[in-house]
Short mmCIF file of C-alpha atoms and ligand atoms in Angstrom, two decimals:
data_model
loop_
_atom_site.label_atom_id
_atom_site.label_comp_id
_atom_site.label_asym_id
_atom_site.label_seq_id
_atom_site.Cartn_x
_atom_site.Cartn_y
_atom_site.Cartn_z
CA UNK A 1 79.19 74.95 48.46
CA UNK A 2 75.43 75.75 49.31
CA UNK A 3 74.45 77.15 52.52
CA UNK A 4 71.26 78.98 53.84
CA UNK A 5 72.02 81.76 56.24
CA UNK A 6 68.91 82.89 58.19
CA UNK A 7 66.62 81.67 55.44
CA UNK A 8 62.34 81.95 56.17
CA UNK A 9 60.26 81.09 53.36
CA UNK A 10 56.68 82.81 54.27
CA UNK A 11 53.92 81.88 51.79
CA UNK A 12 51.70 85.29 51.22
CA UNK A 13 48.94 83.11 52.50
CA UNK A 14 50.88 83.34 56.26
CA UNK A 15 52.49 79.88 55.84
CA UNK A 16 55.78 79.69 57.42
CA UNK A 17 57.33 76.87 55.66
CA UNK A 18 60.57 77.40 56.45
CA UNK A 19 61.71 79.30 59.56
CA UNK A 20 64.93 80.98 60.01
CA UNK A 21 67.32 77.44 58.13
CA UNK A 22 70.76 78.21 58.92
CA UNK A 23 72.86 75.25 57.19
CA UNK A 24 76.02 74.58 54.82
CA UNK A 25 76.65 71.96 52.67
CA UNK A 26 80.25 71.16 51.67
CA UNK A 27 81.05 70.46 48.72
CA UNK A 28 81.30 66.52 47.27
CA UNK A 29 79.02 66.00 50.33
CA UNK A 30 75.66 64.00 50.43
CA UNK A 31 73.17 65.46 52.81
CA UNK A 32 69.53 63.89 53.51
CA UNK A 33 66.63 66.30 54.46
CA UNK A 34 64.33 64.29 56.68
CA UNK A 35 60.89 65.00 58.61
CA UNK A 36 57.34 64.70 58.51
CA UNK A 37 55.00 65.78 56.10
CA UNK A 38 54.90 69.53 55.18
CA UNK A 39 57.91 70.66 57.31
CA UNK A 40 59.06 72.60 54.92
CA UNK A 41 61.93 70.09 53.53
CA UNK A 42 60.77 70.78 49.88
CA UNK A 43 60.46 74.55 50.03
CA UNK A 44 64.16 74.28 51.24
CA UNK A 45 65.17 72.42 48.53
CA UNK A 46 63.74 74.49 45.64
CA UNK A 47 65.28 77.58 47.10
CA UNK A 48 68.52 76.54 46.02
CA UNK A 49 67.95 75.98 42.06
CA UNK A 50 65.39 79.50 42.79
CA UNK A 51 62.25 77.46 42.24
CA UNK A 52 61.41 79.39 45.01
CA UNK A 53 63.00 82.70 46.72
CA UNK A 54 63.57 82.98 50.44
CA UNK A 55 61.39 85.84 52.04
CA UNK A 56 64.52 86.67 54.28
CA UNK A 57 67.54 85.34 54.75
CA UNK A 58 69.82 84.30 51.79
CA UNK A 59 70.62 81.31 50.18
CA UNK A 60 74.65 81.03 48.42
CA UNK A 61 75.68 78.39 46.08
CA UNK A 62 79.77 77.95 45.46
CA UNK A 63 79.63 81.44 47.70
CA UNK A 64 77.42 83.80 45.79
CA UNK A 65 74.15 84.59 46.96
CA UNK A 66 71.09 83.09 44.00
CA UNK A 67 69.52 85.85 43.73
CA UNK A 68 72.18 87.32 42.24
CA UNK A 69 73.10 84.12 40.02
CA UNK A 70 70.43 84.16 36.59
CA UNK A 71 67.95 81.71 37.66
CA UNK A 72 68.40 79.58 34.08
CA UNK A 73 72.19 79.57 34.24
CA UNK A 74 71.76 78.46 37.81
CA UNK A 75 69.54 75.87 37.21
CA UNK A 76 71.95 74.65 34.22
CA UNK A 77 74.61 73.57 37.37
CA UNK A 78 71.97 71.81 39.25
CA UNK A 79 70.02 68.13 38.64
CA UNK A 80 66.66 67.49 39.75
CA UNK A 81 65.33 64.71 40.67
CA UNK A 82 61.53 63.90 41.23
CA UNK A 83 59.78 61.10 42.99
CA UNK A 84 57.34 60.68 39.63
CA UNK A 85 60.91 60.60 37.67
CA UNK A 86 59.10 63.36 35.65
CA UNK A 87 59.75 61.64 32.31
CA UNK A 88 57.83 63.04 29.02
CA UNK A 89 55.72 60.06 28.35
CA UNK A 90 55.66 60.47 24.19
CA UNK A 91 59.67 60.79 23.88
CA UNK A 92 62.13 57.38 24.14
CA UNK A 93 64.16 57.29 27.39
CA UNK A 94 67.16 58.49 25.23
CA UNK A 95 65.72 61.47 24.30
CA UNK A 96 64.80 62.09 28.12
CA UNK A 97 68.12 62.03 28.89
CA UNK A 98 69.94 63.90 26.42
CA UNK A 99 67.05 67.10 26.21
CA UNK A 100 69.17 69.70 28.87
CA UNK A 101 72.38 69.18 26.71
CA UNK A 102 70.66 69.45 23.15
CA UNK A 103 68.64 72.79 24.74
CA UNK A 104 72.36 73.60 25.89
CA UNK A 105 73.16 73.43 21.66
CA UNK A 106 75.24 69.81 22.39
CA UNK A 107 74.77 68.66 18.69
CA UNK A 108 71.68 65.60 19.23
CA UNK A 109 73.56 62.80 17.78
CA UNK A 110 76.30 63.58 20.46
CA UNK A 111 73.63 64.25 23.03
CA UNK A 112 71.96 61.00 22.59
CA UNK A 113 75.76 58.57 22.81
CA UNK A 114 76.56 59.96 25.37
CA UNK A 115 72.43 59.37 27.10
CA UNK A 116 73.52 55.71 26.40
CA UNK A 117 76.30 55.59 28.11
CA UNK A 118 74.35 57.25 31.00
CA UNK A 119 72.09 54.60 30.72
CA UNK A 120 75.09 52.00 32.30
CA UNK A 121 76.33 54.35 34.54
CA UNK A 122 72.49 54.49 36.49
CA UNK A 123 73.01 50.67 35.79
CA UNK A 124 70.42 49.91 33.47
CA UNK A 125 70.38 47.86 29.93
CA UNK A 126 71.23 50.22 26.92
CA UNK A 127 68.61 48.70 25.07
CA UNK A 128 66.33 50.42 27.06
CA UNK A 129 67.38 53.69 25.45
CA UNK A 130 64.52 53.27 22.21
CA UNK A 131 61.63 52.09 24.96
CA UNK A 132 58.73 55.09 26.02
CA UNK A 133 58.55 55.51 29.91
CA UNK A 134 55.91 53.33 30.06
CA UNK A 135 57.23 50.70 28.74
CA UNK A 136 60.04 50.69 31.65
CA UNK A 137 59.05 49.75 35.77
CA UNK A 138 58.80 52.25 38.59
CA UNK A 139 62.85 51.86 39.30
CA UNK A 140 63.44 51.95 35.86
CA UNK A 141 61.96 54.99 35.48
CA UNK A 142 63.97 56.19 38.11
CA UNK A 143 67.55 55.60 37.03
CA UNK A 144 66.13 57.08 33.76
CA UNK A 145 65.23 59.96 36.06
CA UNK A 146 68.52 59.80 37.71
CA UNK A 147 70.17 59.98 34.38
CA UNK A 148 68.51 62.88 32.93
CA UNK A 149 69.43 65.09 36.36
CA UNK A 150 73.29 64.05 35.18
CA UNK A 151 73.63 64.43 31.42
CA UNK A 152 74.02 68.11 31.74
CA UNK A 153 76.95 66.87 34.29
CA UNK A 154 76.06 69.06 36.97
CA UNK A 155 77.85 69.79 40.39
CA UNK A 156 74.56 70.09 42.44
CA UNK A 157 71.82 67.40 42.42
CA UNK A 158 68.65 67.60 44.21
CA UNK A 159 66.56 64.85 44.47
CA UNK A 160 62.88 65.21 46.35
CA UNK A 161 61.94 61.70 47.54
CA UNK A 162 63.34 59.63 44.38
CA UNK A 163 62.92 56.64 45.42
CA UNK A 164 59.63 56.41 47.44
CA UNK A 165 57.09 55.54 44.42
CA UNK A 166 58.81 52.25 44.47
CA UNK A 167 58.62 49.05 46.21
CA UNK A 168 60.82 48.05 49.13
CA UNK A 169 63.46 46.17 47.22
CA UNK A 170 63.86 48.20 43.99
CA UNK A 171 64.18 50.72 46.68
CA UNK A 172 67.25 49.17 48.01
CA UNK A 173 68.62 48.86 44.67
CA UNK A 174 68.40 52.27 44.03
CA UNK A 175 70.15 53.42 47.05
CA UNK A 176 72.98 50.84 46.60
CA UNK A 177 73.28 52.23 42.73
CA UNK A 178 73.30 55.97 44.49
CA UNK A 179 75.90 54.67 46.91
CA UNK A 180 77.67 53.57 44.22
CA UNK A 181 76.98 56.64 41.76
CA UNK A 182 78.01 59.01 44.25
CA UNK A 183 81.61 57.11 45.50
CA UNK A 184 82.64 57.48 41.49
CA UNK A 185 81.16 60.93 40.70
CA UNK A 186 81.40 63.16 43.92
CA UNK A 187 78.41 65.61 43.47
CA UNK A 188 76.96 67.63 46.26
CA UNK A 189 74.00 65.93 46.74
CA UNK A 190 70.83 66.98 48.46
CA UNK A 191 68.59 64.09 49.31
CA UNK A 192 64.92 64.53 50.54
CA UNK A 193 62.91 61.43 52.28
CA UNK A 194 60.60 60.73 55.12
CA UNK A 195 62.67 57.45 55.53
CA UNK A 196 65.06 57.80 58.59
CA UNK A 197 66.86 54.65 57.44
CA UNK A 198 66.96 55.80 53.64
CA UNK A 199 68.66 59.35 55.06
CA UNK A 200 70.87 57.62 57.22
CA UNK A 201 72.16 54.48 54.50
CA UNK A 202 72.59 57.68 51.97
CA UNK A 203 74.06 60.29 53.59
CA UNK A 204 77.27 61.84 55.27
CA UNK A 205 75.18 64.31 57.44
CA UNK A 206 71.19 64.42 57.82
CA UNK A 207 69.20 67.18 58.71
CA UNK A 208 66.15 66.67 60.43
CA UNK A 209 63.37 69.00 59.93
CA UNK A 210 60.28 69.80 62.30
CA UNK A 211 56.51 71.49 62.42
CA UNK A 212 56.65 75.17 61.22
CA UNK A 213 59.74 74.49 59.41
CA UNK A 214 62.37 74.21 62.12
CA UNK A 215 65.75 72.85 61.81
CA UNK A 216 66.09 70.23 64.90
CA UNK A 217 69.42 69.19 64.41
CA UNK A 218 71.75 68.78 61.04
CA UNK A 219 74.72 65.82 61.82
CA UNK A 220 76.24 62.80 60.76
CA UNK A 221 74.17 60.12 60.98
CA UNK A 222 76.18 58.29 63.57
CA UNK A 223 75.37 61.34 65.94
CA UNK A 224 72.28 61.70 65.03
CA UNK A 225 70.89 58.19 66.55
CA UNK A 226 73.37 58.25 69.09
CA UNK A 227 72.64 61.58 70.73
CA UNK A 228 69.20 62.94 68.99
CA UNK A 229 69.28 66.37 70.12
CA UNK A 230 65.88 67.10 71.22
CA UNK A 231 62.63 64.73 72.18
CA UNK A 232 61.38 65.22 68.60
CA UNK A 233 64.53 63.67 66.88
CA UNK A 234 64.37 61.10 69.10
CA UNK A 235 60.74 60.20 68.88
CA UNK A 236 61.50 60.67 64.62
CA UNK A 237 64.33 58.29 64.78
CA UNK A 238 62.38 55.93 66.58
CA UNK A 239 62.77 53.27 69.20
CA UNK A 240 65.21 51.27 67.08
CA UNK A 241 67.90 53.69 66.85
CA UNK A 242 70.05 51.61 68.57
CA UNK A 243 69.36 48.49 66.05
CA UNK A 244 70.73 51.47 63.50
CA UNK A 245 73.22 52.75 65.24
CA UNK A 246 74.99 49.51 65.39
CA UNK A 247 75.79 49.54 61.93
CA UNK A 248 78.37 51.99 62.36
CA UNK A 249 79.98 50.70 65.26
CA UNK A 250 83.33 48.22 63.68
CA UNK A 251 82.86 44.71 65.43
CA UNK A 252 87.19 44.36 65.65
CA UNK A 253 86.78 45.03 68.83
CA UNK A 254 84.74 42.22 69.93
CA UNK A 255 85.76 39.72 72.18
CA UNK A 256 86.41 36.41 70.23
CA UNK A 257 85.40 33.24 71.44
CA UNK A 258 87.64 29.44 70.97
CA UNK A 259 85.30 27.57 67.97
CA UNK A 260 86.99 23.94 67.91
CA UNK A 261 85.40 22.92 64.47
CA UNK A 262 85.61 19.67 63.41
CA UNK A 263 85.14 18.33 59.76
CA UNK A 264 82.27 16.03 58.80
CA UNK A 265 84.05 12.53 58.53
CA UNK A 266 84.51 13.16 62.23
CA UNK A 267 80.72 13.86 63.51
CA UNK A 268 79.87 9.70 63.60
CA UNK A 269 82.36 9.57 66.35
CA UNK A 270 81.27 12.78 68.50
CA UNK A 271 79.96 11.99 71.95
CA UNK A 272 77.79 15.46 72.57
CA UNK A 273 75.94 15.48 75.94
CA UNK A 274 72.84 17.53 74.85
CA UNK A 275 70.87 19.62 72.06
CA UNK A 276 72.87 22.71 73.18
CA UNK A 277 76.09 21.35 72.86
CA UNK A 278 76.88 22.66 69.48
CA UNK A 279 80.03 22.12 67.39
CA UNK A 280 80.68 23.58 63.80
CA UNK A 281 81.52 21.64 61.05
CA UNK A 282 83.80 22.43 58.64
CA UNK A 283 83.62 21.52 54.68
CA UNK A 284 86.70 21.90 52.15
CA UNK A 285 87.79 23.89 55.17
CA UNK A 286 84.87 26.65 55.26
CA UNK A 287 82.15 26.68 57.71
CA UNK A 288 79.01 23.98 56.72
CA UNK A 289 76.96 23.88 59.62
CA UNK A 290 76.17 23.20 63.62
CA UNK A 291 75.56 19.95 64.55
CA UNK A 292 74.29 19.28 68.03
CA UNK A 293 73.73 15.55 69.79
CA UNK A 294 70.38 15.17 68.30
CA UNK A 295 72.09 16.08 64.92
CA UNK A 296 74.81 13.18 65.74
CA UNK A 297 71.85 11.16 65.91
CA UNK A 298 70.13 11.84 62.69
CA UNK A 299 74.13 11.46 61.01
CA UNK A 300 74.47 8.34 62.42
CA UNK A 301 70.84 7.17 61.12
CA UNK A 302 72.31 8.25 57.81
CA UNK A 303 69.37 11.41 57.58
CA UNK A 304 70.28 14.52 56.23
CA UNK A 305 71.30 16.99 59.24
CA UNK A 306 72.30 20.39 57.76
CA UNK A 307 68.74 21.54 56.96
CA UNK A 308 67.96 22.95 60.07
CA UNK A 309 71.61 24.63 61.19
CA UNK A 310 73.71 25.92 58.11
CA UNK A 311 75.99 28.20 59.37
CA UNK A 312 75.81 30.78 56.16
CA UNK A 313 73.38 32.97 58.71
CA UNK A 314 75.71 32.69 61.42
CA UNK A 315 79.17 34.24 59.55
CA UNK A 316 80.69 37.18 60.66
CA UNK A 317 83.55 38.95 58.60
CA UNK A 318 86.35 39.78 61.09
CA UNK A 319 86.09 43.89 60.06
CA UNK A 320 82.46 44.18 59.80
CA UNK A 321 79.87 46.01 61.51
CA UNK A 322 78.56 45.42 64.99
CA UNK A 323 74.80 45.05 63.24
CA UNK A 324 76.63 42.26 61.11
CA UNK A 325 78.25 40.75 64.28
CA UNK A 326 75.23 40.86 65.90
CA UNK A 327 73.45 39.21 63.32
CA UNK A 328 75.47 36.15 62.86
CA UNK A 329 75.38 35.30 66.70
CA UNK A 330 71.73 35.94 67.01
CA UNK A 331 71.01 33.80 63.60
CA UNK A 332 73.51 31.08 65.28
CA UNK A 333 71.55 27.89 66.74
CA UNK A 334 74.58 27.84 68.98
CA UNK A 335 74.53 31.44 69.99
CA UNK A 336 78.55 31.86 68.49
CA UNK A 337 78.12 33.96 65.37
CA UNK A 338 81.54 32.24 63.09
CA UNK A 339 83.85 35.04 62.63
CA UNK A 340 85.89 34.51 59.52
CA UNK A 341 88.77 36.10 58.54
CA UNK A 342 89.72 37.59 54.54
CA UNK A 343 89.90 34.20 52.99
CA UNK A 344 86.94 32.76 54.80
CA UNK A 345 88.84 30.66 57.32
CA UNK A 346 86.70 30.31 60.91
CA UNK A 347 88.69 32.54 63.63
CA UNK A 348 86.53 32.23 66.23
CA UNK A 349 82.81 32.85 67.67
CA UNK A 350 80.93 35.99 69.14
CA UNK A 351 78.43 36.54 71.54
CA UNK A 352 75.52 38.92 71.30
CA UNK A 353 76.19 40.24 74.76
CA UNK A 354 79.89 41.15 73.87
CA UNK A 355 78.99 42.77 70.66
CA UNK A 356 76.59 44.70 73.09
CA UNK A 357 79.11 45.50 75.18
CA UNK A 358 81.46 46.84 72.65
CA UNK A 359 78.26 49.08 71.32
CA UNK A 360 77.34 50.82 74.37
CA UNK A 361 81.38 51.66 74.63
CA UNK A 362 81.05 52.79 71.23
CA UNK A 363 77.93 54.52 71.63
CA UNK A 364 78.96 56.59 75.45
CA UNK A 365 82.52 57.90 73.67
CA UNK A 366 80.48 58.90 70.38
CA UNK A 367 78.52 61.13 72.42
CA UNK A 368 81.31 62.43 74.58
CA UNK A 369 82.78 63.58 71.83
CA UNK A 370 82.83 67.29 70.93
CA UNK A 371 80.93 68.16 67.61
CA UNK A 372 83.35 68.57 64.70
CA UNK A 373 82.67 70.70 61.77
CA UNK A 374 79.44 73.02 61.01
N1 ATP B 1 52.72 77.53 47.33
C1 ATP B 1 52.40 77.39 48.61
N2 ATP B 1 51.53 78.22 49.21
C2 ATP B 1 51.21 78.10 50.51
N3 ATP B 1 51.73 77.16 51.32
C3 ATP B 1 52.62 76.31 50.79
C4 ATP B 1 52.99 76.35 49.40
N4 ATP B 1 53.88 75.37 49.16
C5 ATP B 1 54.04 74.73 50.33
N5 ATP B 1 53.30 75.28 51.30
C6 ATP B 1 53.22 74.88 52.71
O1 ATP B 1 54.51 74.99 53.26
C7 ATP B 1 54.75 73.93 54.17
C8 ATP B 1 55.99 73.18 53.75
O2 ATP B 1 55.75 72.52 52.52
P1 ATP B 1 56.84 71.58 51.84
O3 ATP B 1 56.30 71.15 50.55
O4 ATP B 1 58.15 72.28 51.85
O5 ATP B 1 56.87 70.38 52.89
P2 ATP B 1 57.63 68.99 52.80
O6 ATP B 1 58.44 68.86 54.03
O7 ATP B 1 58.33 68.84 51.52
O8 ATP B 1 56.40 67.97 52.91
P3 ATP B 1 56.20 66.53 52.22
O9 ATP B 1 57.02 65.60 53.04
O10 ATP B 1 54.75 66.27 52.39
O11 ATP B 1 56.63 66.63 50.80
C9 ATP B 1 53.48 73.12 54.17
O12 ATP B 1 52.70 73.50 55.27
C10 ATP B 1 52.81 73.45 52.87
O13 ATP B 1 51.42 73.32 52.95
MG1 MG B 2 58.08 67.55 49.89
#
């Protein structure tokens, strides 16, 4: 769908920003651009809607090369997305969204139905629609953002650090909407952030950029933090790329541990030794808490004992992730993270060290196997 074939963007000042990018895109696909600061991950970007032309090389979109594409008929196929959203500040967020279609001669009273409807689809209040930008937050603004690049419907969108005006947890919003967005709408999606974790939540392959504008490596993120090709990945992805890479890894395959819960009518009568003798109690048949011998204790002097050990940290979805796995038995006061099966009944208890276990197996055959695809 887009690819760069030998692509160097030289600035007439002597600026290589981009140096020799050899990369394709597949359609439908999401791919993150990631890397420090002026490695050329924005230059690479605005070659494909022409913003910018490549000094060598050539740049294709759906096969034909841009140059020969008119750069306004081009740009027409492709959203762009800003980290400033790039809203005019003296028009309503309606009128934000529908502008490309009414410029494309959609009629304005079609234009602006079918910006409200956008307005749901980027998951935001229709009501909104009349407000001025500044009237809306920083993720606000965003979706509005977001919902501009679509109303032309386009096939491409390219978004240029979206999300990084915005605080941490209208930040995770936004990528769970994208998430979302993309798994109904299927656009080819190029994705620029200096947030390894962002690029690597978002996207179905990640290309990691370095000084002088050199490609390091382009992969899925599952093989990118399990075998970073070069030092510089490596150091970029950080020291907790194995925390990262668990989420990928599927914790079936963990060895399960007996739980022998008991309910709460029975913890008066439990003879536990010591504090780490744990047992789980159930409630209406779903996992309440842990209750160790100084919990017995407090039962029996009729104080409340669940404060301190509810076991809604410690649950583990048989089918989840390893991360998730690992979670529940760290977050366990007996060290068993509760695995639970579909309909929430306890199956059993896991150990960090076997979801470790499982991981590095995970991790050694991931990076014994042979690189599929381009
Ligand atoms: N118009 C220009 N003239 C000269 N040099 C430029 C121009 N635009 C960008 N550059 C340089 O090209 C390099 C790549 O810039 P680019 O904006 O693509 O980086 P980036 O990876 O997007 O960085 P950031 O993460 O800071 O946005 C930088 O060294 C930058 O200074
Ligand atoms: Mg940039």
């Amino acid at each position: 769908m887009i690819s760069f074939e030998s692509v160097t963007k030289r600035f007439p000042d002597g600026t290589t920003a981009v140096d020799d990018l050899t990369l394709a895109i597949e359609e439908g696909s999401f791919t993150a651009f990631v890397g420090p600061s002026g490695c050329g991950k924005t230059t690479s970007m605005r070659m494909i809607n022409r913003m910018i032309d490549a000094t060598t090389g050539v740049v294709r979109v759906g096969g034909e090369d841009v140059r020969a594409i008119n750069a306004v008929g081009l740009r027409r196929g492709i959203g762009y997305v800003i980290q400033s959203a790039g809203l005019m500040p003296h028009q309503r967020v309606v009128d934000n969204i529908a502008t490309v279609p009414v410029l494309q001669g959609v009629s304005r009273k079609k234009a602006r139905l079918a910006a409200v409807e956008l307005l749901e689809r980027v998951g935001l209040d229709q009501r909104l629609a009349t407000r001025y930008p500044a009237q809306l937050s920083g993720g606000q603004q965003q979706r509005v953002g977001v919902a501009r690049a679509l109303a032309a419907d386009p096939k491409i969108l390219l978004m240029d650090e979206p999300f990084s005006a915005v605080d941490p947890v209208v930040r995770e919003d936004l990528q769970n909407e994208m998430l979302r967005l993309q798994s109904e709408l299927r656009k080819t999606i190029v994705f620029v952030t200096h947030d390894i974790d962002e690029a690597v939540k978002l996207a179905d392959r990640v290309a990691v950029f370095g000084a002088g504008g050199r490609l390091q490596q382009y992969d899925t993120p599952e093989k990118l933090l399990a075998a970073p090709a070069n030092d510089f990945v490596a150091g970029f992805i950080g020291r907790d790329r194995g925390y990262r890479l668990l989420q990928f890894g599927s914790g079936t395959q963990v060895r399960m541990h007996p739980l022998e819960p008991i309910v709460e009518e029975q913890i008066d009568g439990l003879a536990l030794d010591a504090d780490d003798d744990w047992r789980l109690v159930l409630r209406d048949g779903e996992p309440f808490g842990w209750v160790d011998a100084g919990g017995v204790a407090a039962h029996r002097d009729g104080r409340d004992l669940y404060d301190s050990c509810s076991a809604g940290g410690s649950l583990f979805n048989r089918g989840g992730t390893l991360r998730q796995a690992l979670d529940a038995a760290l977050s366990s006061p007996s060290g068993l993270g509760v695995v639970v099966d579909a309909d929430g009944r306890v199956v059993g208890g896991v150990r960090a060290a076997d979801v470790l276990e499982v991981f590095e197996q995970q991790r050694r055959s991931s990076v014994e196997q042979p690189e599929t695809g381009s």
